[in-house]
Coordinates of C-alpha atoms and ligand atoms in Angstrom, one line a residue:
M13 CA -10.7 1.2 -67.7
I14 CA -14.1 -0.5 -67.6
P15 CA -16.8 1.7 -66.0
V16 CA -18.4 -0.1 -63.0
I17 CA -20.8 0.7 -60.1
T18 CA -20.0 -0.5 -56.6
A19 CA -22.7 -1.1 -54.0
G20 CA -22.8 -2.3 -50.5
I21 CA -25.1 -2.6 -47.5
E22 CA -24.3 -1.1 -44.2
A23 CA -25.8 -3.8 -41.9
Q24 CA -24.3 -3.1 -38.6
Q25 CA -21.0 -3.6 -40.3
E26 CA -17.9 -2.3 -38.7
N27 CA -15.7 -0.1 -40.8
F28 CA -18.2 0.0 -43.6
D29 CA -16.7 3.1 -45.3
Y30 CA -13.3 1.5 -45.2
L31 CA -14.6 -1.6 -46.8
M32 CA -16.3 0.3 -49.6
D33 CA -13.1 2.3 -50.2
E34 CA -11.2 -0.9 -50.4
L35 CA -13.7 -2.3 -52.8
A36 CA -13.0 0.6 -55.1
E37 CA -9.3 -0.1 -54.9
L38 CA -9.9 -3.7 -55.7
A39 CA -11.9 -2.6 -58.8
K40 CA -9.1 -0.3 -59.8
A41 CA -6.6 -3.2 -59.5
N42 CA -8.8 -5.0 -62.0
S43 CA -8.7 -2.2 -64.6
M44 CA -12.2 -0.9 -63.6
S45 CA -13.1 2.7 -62.8
V46 CA -15.9 3.3 -60.3
V47 CA -18.5 5.7 -61.9
A48 CA -20.9 5.4 -59.0
D49 CA -20.8 4.2 -55.4
V50 CA -24.2 3.2 -54.1
R51 CA -24.7 2.5 -50.3
Q52 CA -27.8 1.3 -48.5
R53 CA -28.5 1.2 -44.8
L54 CA -30.4 -2.0 -44.0
Q55 CA -30.8 -4.2 -41.0
K56 CA -29.7 -7.1 -43.2
P57 CA -29.4 -7.8 -46.9
V58 CA -32.7 -8.5 -48.7
S59 CA -32.6 -12.3 -49.1
A60 CA -33.8 -12.5 -52.7
T61 CA -31.9 -9.5 -54.2
Y62 CA -29.4 -8.4 -51.6
L63 CA -30.3 -4.7 -52.2
G64 CA -33.7 -3.1 -51.8
K65 CA -36.1 -2.5 -54.7
G66 CA -35.6 1.3 -54.8
K67 CA -31.8 1.0 -54.9
I68 CA -32.0 -1.6 -57.7
A69 CA -34.0 0.8 -59.8
E70 CA -31.5 3.6 -59.0
I71 CA -28.7 1.4 -60.1
A72 CA -30.5 0.4 -63.4
E73 CA -30.9 4.1 -64.1
I74 CA -27.2 4.9 -63.4
A75 CA -26.1 2.0 -65.5
R76 CA -28.1 3.3 -68.4
E77 CA -26.7 6.8 -68.0
T78 CA -23.1 5.9 -67.5
N79 CA -22.9 2.8 -69.6
A80 CA -21.4 0.9 -66.6
Q81 CA -20.5 -2.7 -67.4
F82 CA -20.6 -4.3 -64.0
L83 CA -22.3 -3.9 -60.7
I84 CA -19.8 -4.9 -57.9
L85 CA -21.2 -5.9 -54.5
N86 CA -19.3 -5.6 -51.3
D87 CA -20.2 -9.1 -50.0
E88 CA -20.2 -12.6 -51.2
L89 CA -23.7 -13.2 -52.6
S90 CA -25.8 -16.3 -53.1
P91 CA -26.3 -17.5 -56.6
T92 CA -30.0 -16.6 -56.5
Q93 CA -29.2 -13.0 -55.3
I94 CA -26.8 -12.6 -58.2
R95 CA -29.3 -14.0 -60.7
N96 CA -32.2 -11.8 -59.5
L97 CA -30.0 -8.7 -59.3
E98 CA -28.8 -9.2 -62.9
K99 CA -32.3 -9.5 -64.0
D100 CA -33.8 -6.5 -62.1
A101 CA -30.9 -4.1 -62.6
A102 CA -30.1 -5.2 -66.1
I103 CA -26.4 -5.3 -65.5
S104 CA -23.8 -8.0 -65.0
V105 CA -23.1 -8.6 -61.3
L106 CA -19.8 -9.5 -59.6
D107 CA -19.4 -10.0 -55.9
R108 CA -16.4 -9.1 -53.8
T109 CA -15.1 -12.7 -53.8
E110 CA -15.2 -13.0 -57.6
L111 CA -13.5 -9.7 -58.0
I112 CA -10.6 -10.8 -55.7
L113 CA -10.4 -14.1 -57.5
E114 CA -10.2 -12.3 -60.8
I115 CA -7.3 -10.1 -59.7
F116 CA -5.4 -13.1 -58.3
S117 CA -6.0 -14.9 -61.5
N118 CA -4.6 -12.1 -63.6
R119 CA -1.6 -11.7 -61.4
A120 CA -0.7 -15.4 -61.1
H121 CA 2.5 -16.2 -63.0
S122 CA 4.0 -19.3 -61.5
K123 CA 2.5 -22.7 -62.0
E124 CA 1.8 -23.0 -58.3
A125 CA 0.0 -19.7 -58.0
Q126 CA -2.0 -20.4 -61.2
I127 CA -3.2 -23.8 -59.8
Q128 CA -4.0 -22.4 -56.4
V129 CA -6.1 -19.6 -57.9
E130 CA -7.9 -22.0 -60.3
I131 CA -8.8 -24.4 -57.5
A132 CA -10.2 -21.4 -55.5
R133 CA -12.2 -20.3 -58.5
L134 CA -13.6 -23.7 -59.2
K135 CA -14.6 -24.1 -55.6
Y136 CA -16.4 -20.8 -55.8
K137 CA -18.1 -21.8 -59.0
M138 CA -19.2 -25.3 -57.8
P139 CA -22.3 -24.3 -55.8
R140 CA -23.2 -21.6 -58.4
L141 CA -23.4 -23.9 -61.4
R142 CA -26.8 -23.7 -63.1
V143 CA -28.3 -24.5 -66.4
A144 CA -29.8 -21.5 -68.1
P145 CA -33.6 -22.3 -68.3
D146 CA -34.0 -21.0 -71.8
I147 CA -31.3 -23.1 -73.3
K148 CA -32.5 -26.5 -74.7
L149 CA -29.6 -28.7 -73.7
D150 CA -31.0 -31.9 -74.8
Q151 CA -32.9 -31.4 -78.1
Q152 CA -34.3 -34.9 -78.2
S153 CA -35.9 -35.0 -74.8
A154 CA -36.9 -31.4 -74.7
S155 CA -40.5 -32.0 -75.7
G156 CA -42.1 -30.8 -72.4
A157 CA -41.2 -28.6 -69.5
L158 CA -40.5 -31.5 -67.2
A159 CA -38.4 -33.4 -69.7
N160 CA -36.5 -30.2 -70.3
R161 CA -35.9 -29.9 -66.6
G162 CA -34.7 -33.4 -66.3
A163 CA -32.2 -33.0 -69.1
G164 CA -31.0 -29.8 -67.5
E165 CA -30.4 -31.5 -64.2
T166 CA -28.5 -34.2 -65.9
K167 CA -26.4 -31.7 -67.6
L168 CA -25.9 -29.9 -64.3
E169 CA -24.7 -33.2 -62.6
L170 CA -22.3 -33.7 -65.5
N171 CA -20.9 -30.2 -65.2
K172 CA -20.5 -30.7 -61.4
R173 CA -18.7 -33.9 -62.0
T174 CA -16.4 -32.3 -64.6
L175 CA -15.6 -29.5 -62.1
Q176 CA -14.9 -32.0 -59.3
K177 CA -12.6 -34.0 -61.5
R178 CA -10.7 -30.8 -62.5
I179 CA -10.4 -29.8 -58.8
S180 CA -9.0 -33.3 -58.0
F181 CA -6.6 -33.2 -60.8
L182 CA -5.3 -29.7 -59.9
S183 CA -5.1 -30.7 -56.2
H184 CA -2.9 -33.6 -57.2
E185 CA -0.7 -31.4 -59.3
L186 CA -0.4 -28.9 -56.5
K187 CA 0.6 -31.7 -54.1
E188 CA 3.4 -32.7 -56.5
I189 CA 4.7 -29.2 -56.7
D190 CA 4.4 -28.8 -52.9
K191 CA 6.5 -32.0 -52.4
E192 CA 9.4 -30.2 -54.2
F193 CA 8.8 -27.1 -52.0
E194 CA 8.6 -29.3 -48.9
I195 CA 11.9 -30.9 -49.7
K196 CA 13.5 -27.5 -50.1
S197 CA 11.9 -26.0 -47.0
K198 CA 12.8 -29.1 -45.0
S199 CA 16.4 -28.8 -46.0
R200 CA 16.2 -25.1 -45.0
R201 CA 14.7 -26.1 -41.7
N202 CA 17.4 -28.7 -41.2
S203 CA 20.0 -26.0 -41.8
D204 CA 18.9 -24.7 -38.4
L205 CA 18.8 -21.2 -39.6
P206 CA 16.2 -19.0 -37.9
S207 CA 13.6 -17.6 -40.3
V208 CA 11.9 -14.3 -40.6
A209 CA 8.7 -13.7 -42.6
L210 CA 7.4 -10.4 -43.9
V211 CA 3.6 -10.2 -43.7
G212 CA 1.0 -7.5 -44.0
Y213 CA -1.7 -5.8 -46.0
T214 CA -1.2 -5.7 -49.8
N215 CA 0.9 -2.8 -51.1
A216 CA 2.3 -2.0 -47.6
G217 CA 5.9 -2.3 -48.9
K218 CA 6.9 -5.9 -48.0
S219 CA 8.8 -6.5 -51.2
T220 CA 10.4 -3.1 -51.1
T221 CA 11.5 -3.9 -47.5
M222 CA 12.8 -7.3 -48.6
N223 CA 14.8 -5.7 -51.4
G224 CA 16.1 -3.0 -49.1
L225 CA 17.4 -5.6 -46.6
L226 CA 18.8 -7.7 -49.5
S227 CA 20.8 -4.8 -50.8
L228 CA 22.0 -4.0 -47.3
F229 CA 23.4 -7.5 -47.0
S230 CA 24.4 -8.4 -50.5
E231 CA 25.2 -6.7 -53.8
D232 CA 23.6 -9.5 -55.8
E233 CA 20.9 -7.8 -57.8
K234 CA 19.5 -11.2 -58.9
K235 CA 18.3 -11.9 -55.4
Q236 CA 15.8 -9.0 -55.6
V237 CA 12.0 -9.6 -55.7
F238 CA 9.3 -7.9 -57.7
E239 CA 7.8 -4.7 -56.2
K240 CA 5.2 -2.4 -57.7
D241 CA 2.5 0.1 -56.7
M242 CA -0.4 -2.3 -57.2
L243 CA -2.5 -4.6 -55.1
F244 CA -1.3 -8.2 -55.0
A245 CA 2.0 -7.6 -56.9
T246 CA 3.4 -10.6 -55.0
L247 CA 1.6 -14.0 -55.1
D248 CA 4.5 -16.4 -54.7
T249 CA 6.7 -16.7 -51.7
S250 CA 10.4 -15.9 -52.1
V251 CA 13.0 -17.0 -49.6
R252 CA 16.5 -15.6 -49.3
S253 CA 19.4 -16.4 -47.0
L254 CA 21.1 -13.5 -45.4
S255 CA 24.2 -13.2 -43.3
F256 CA 25.1 -10.4 -40.9
S257 CA 28.7 -9.2 -41.1
D258 CA 29.4 -11.2 -37.9
N259 CA 28.4 -14.5 -39.6
K260 CA 24.9 -14.8 -38.0
K261 CA 22.7 -16.1 -40.7
F262 CA 18.9 -16.1 -41.1
L263 CA 16.3 -16.7 -43.8
L264 CA 14.0 -14.0 -45.0
S265 CA 10.7 -14.6 -46.9
D266 CA 8.3 -12.3 -48.7
T267 CA 4.8 -13.4 -49.5
V268 CA 1.3 -12.6 -50.7
G269 CA -0.4 -9.6 -49.0
F270 CA -3.7 -9.6 -47.3
V271 CA -7.0 -7.7 -47.8
S272 CA -10.3 -7.7 -45.9
K273 CA -12.6 -10.7 -46.4
L274 CA -10.0 -12.6 -48.3
P275 CA -12.1 -15.5 -49.8
H276 CA -11.8 -18.6 -47.6
N277 CA -11.1 -20.8 -50.6
L278 CA -8.3 -18.6 -51.6
I279 CA -6.8 -18.8 -48.1
E280 CA -7.1 -22.6 -48.2
A281 CA -5.5 -22.8 -51.6
F282 CA -2.6 -20.6 -50.5
K283 CA -1.8 -22.4 -47.3
S284 CA 1.2 -24.2 -48.8
T285 CA 2.6 -20.9 -50.2
L286 CA 2.2 -19.5 -46.7
A287 CA 4.1 -22.4 -45.1
E288 CA 7.1 -20.2 -44.7
V289 CA 5.1 -17.8 -42.6
R290 CA 3.8 -20.7 -40.4
D291 CA 7.3 -21.9 -39.8
A292 CA 8.9 -18.5 -39.2
D293 CA 10.6 -17.7 -35.9
L294 CA 9.8 -14.0 -36.3
L295 CA 7.2 -12.1 -38.2
I296 CA 7.6 -8.5 -39.5
Q297 CA 4.3 -7.0 -40.1
V298 CA 4.8 -4.2 -42.6
I299 CA 2.2 -1.4 -42.3
D300 CA 1.7 1.6 -44.5
V301 CA 1.8 4.3 -41.8
S302 CA 0.8 7.0 -44.4
D303 CA -2.6 5.3 -45.0
P304 CA -5.5 6.7 -42.9
H305 CA -6.9 3.1 -42.6
L306 CA -3.8 1.7 -41.0
K307 CA -5.6 0.4 -37.9
E308 CA -8.1 -1.6 -40.0
M309 CA -5.2 -2.9 -42.1
I310 CA -3.4 -4.2 -39.0
S311 CA -6.5 -5.9 -37.7
T312 CA -7.2 -7.4 -41.2
T313 CA -3.6 -8.8 -41.2
N314 CA -3.9 -10.2 -37.6
K315 CA -7.3 -11.7 -38.4
T316 CA -6.0 -13.4 -41.5
L317 CA -3.0 -14.8 -39.6
E318 CA -5.4 -16.3 -37.1
E319 CA -7.4 -17.8 -39.9
L320 CA -4.2 -19.4 -41.2
E321 CA -3.8 -20.9 -37.7
I322 CA -0.5 -19.1 -37.3
G323 CA -0.2 -19.0 -33.6
H324 CA 1.3 -16.4 -31.5
K325 CA 4.7 -15.4 -32.8
T326 CA 7.1 -12.6 -31.9
M327 CA 6.2 -9.8 -34.3
I328 CA 8.0 -6.6 -35.2
Y329 CA 5.4 -3.9 -36.2
A330 CA 7.2 -2.1 -39.0
Y331 CA 5.5 1.2 -39.8
N332 CA 6.7 1.9 -43.4
K333 CA 6.4 4.9 -45.7
A334 CA 7.1 7.4 -43.0
D335 CA 8.7 9.6 -45.7
K336 CA 5.3 10.2 -47.2
I337 CA 4.0 12.0 -44.1
S338 CA 5.8 14.3 -41.7
L339 CA 6.8 11.6 -39.3
E340 CA 10.3 11.4 -37.8
F341 CA 12.1 8.3 -38.9
P342 CA 13.7 5.9 -38.2
T343 CA 12.5 5.6 -34.6
V344 CA 12.4 2.4 -32.5
E345 CA 10.2 1.7 -29.5
G346 CA 10.4 -1.8 -28.3
L347 CA 9.4 -4.0 -31.3
N348 CA 7.8 -1.0 -33.1
L349 CA 9.8 0.6 -35.9
T350 CA 8.8 3.7 -37.8
Y351 CA 10.8 3.8 -41.1
S352 CA 11.0 4.0 -44.8
A353 CA 11.9 1.0 -46.9
R354 CA 13.7 3.4 -49.2
D355 CA 16.0 4.7 -46.5
E356 CA 19.3 3.0 -45.6
S357 CA 19.5 4.0 -42.0
S358 CA 15.9 2.8 -41.5
L359 CA 16.9 -0.6 -42.9
Q360 CA 19.9 -0.8 -40.6
E361 CA 17.6 -0.2 -37.7
L362 CA 15.3 -3.0 -38.9
A363 CA 18.3 -5.3 -39.3
S364 CA 19.4 -4.6 -35.8
L365 CA 15.9 -5.3 -34.5
I366 CA 15.9 -8.6 -36.4
K367 CA 19.3 -9.5 -34.9
K368 CA 18.2 -8.7 -31.3
S369 CA 15.0 -10.7 -31.7
L370 CA 16.5 -13.7 -33.4
F371 CA 19.7 -14.0 -31.5
P372 CA 18.9 -13.4 -27.8
G373 CA 21.2 -14.7 -25.2
Y374 CA 24.4 -14.3 -27.3
Q375 CA 27.4 -13.8 -25.1
K376 CA 30.9 -12.6 -25.5
M377 CA 33.3 -15.3 -24.2
K378 CA 37.0 -16.1 -24.1
F379 CA 38.4 -19.5 -24.9
L380 CA 41.8 -20.9 -24.6
I381 CA 42.3 -23.5 -27.3
P382 CA 45.4 -25.6 -27.1
F383 CA 47.3 -26.1 -30.3
T384 CA 46.5 -29.8 -30.1
S385 CA 42.8 -28.9 -30.6
G386 CA 43.2 -27.1 -33.9
A387 CA 39.8 -28.4 -35.2
Y388 CA 37.9 -26.5 -32.5
L389 CA 39.7 -23.3 -33.4
E390 CA 38.8 -23.8 -37.0
S391 CA 35.1 -24.4 -36.2
L392 CA 35.0 -21.4 -33.9
N393 CA 36.4 -19.2 -36.7
S394 CA 33.9 -20.4 -39.2
K395 CA 30.7 -20.5 -37.1
A396 CA 31.1 -17.8 -34.5
N397 CA 31.8 -14.1 -34.6
V398 CA 35.4 -14.1 -33.6
L399 CA 36.4 -10.7 -32.3
K400 CA 40.0 -11.2 -31.3
T401 CA 42.7 -14.0 -31.4
E402 CA 45.9 -13.9 -29.4
Y403 CA 48.6 -16.6 -29.7
T404 CA 50.3 -17.6 -26.5
A405 CA 52.5 -20.4 -25.4
K406 CA 49.6 -22.4 -24.1
G407 CA 47.4 -22.0 -27.2
S408 CA 45.2 -19.5 -28.9
I409 CA 43.1 -17.2 -26.8
V410 CA 39.9 -16.4 -28.7
T411 CA 37.4 -13.7 -27.8
A412 CA 34.1 -14.6 -29.6
E413 CA 30.4 -13.9 -29.6
V414 CA 28.6 -17.2 -29.3
S415 CA 25.1 -18.5 -29.2
P416 CA 23.9 -20.4 -26.1
I417 CA 24.4 -23.7 -27.9
Q418 CA 27.9 -22.8 -29.0
A419 CA 28.7 -21.6 -25.5
K420 CA 27.9 -25.0 -24.2
Y421 CA 29.8 -26.8 -27.0
Y422 CA 33.0 -24.8 -26.4
S423 CA 32.6 -24.6 -22.7
K424 CA 35.5 -26.9 -21.9
F425 CA 37.8 -24.3 -23.4
S426 CA 36.3 -21.3 -21.7
W427 CA 38.9 -19.2 -20.1
N428 CA 39.0 -16.4 -17.6
P429 CA 42.5 -15.0 -16.8
D430 CA 41.5 -13.8 -13.3
E431 CA 39.4 -16.6 -12.0
N432 CA 40.2 -19.2 -14.5
K433 CA 36.5 -20.0 -15.2
T434 CA 33.9 -19.0 -17.7
S435 CA 33.7 -15.4 -18.6
A436 CA 30.4 -14.4 -20.1
E437 CA 28.8 -11.1 -20.8
E438 CA 25.3 -10.6 -22.2
I439 CA 25.4 -8.5 -25.4
Ligands
GTP519 N1 7.2 6.6 -50.5 C1 7.4 5.4 -50.2 N2 6.9 4.4 -51.0 C2 7.2 3.1 -50.7 C3 7.9 2.8 -49.5 N3 8.0 1.4 -49.4 C4 7.3 1.0 -50.5 N4 6.8 2.0 -51.3 C5 6.1 1.9 -52.5 O1 4.9 1.2 -52.3 C6 4.5 0.4 -53.4 C7 4.2 -1.1 -53.0 O2 5.4 -1.7 -52.6 P1 5.6 -3.2 -52.5 O3 6.9 -3.5 -51.8 O4 5.4 -3.8 -53.9 O5 4.4 -3.7 -51.6 P2 4.0 -5.1 -51.1 O6 3.6 -5.0 -49.6 O7 5.1 -6.1 -51.4 O8 2.7 -5.4 -51.9 P3 2.0 -6.7 -52.5 O9 3.0 -7.6 -53.0 O10 1.1 -6.2 -53.6 O11 1.2 -7.3 -51.4 C8 5.6 0.5 -54.4 O12 5.3 1.4 -55.4 C9 6.8 1.0 -53.6 O13 7.7 1.7 -54.3 C10 8.4 3.8 -48.7 O14 9.1 3.6 -47.7 N5 8.1 5.1 -49.1
MG520 MG1 5.0 -7.7 -52.7

């Protein structure tokens, strides 16, 4: 663990304590341990140095005493602020954005995630490029201060162009990968299966919930996704197809978690990964109910969804980890579920909430299918949830649960023994 100091300015900032606690968690996720947490109350950050003079001196002192390696700031700083702070406090400075980018970079395994993170890092770096004034970059023309500056600027231009080229190259690569994803997700969309996406704050238990649902529906261990007690365990989106025992199918996706002030470049870069969320028919927001900051976490998630331009969608609020505190579970109230992703009856409740939300308007109907229309009987058997089949002289009488579309499709066979017309019952 690398010793670090965290610091932040409380400038009419909402939830300041929460943000500072979160910053410490982010540092931990990056193998750093916080040896001191310095907070300053100011109207607004000092434009040249972010923190005030006194606080900087205090930090320099702490750094000397504790041997802290980095000073981590709670906001995104300007290049000048970072430079001045590093000089005055005599310690390397990282801002919140860089820290998040660093964690993402360490966690990225797939080619797509690696490219997305690298693009975000380069875009962060671009306006911060500078040429160290004491390095003579062009020995031949470094005869005077002005000449030196000119050479530096040229070098800077060159560096910028190199970065820009790399960003273009990576963006092109990403587009190629996305094309493959797009084909896959298009074929999924064409399959007409409704889709559900798990969203929420990082470490809330999305992947554990996904795995719980998967084991409820299938015994195939290979379908399971990675889950771990750490921030941003998941960076890639995984999609699985699930089928209820009555043949109703849907797609379930697990994706990257959110955190406050997620860098804008990172959100931009991850937009394609988050396409499954954008296209979902239903969102399940997983919340760690045992965390005292759950309200802030919900608002962080909702804000990030807004930033991703994910419009208003039906959302199940799934309050997870109820087993960690003395809360009764599972309990359901409308679209709110209190549960534990490690508890089977909880997962069954969640599955039935998903079913109710995804398949409204299903009805139980009776059909009389003449023997001459065997193909219809076959398709009913394979596509609908057939509850009962009776064979009579006139044909097969099938009782089945059907979707509104199916009800229309098979309507010419609908049969009611009493009135001889459609018999439908909401379920
Ligand atoms: N006690 C308890 N722990 C849980 C429960 N659900 C998940 N966890 C634990 O919480 C940690 C995080 O779970 P994940 O499923 O990886 O969380 P996530 O939301 O996918 O996190 P990221 O992928 O990092 O965004 C793991 O150690 C899980 O075992 C639960 O219901 N009860
Ligand atoms: Mg996960």
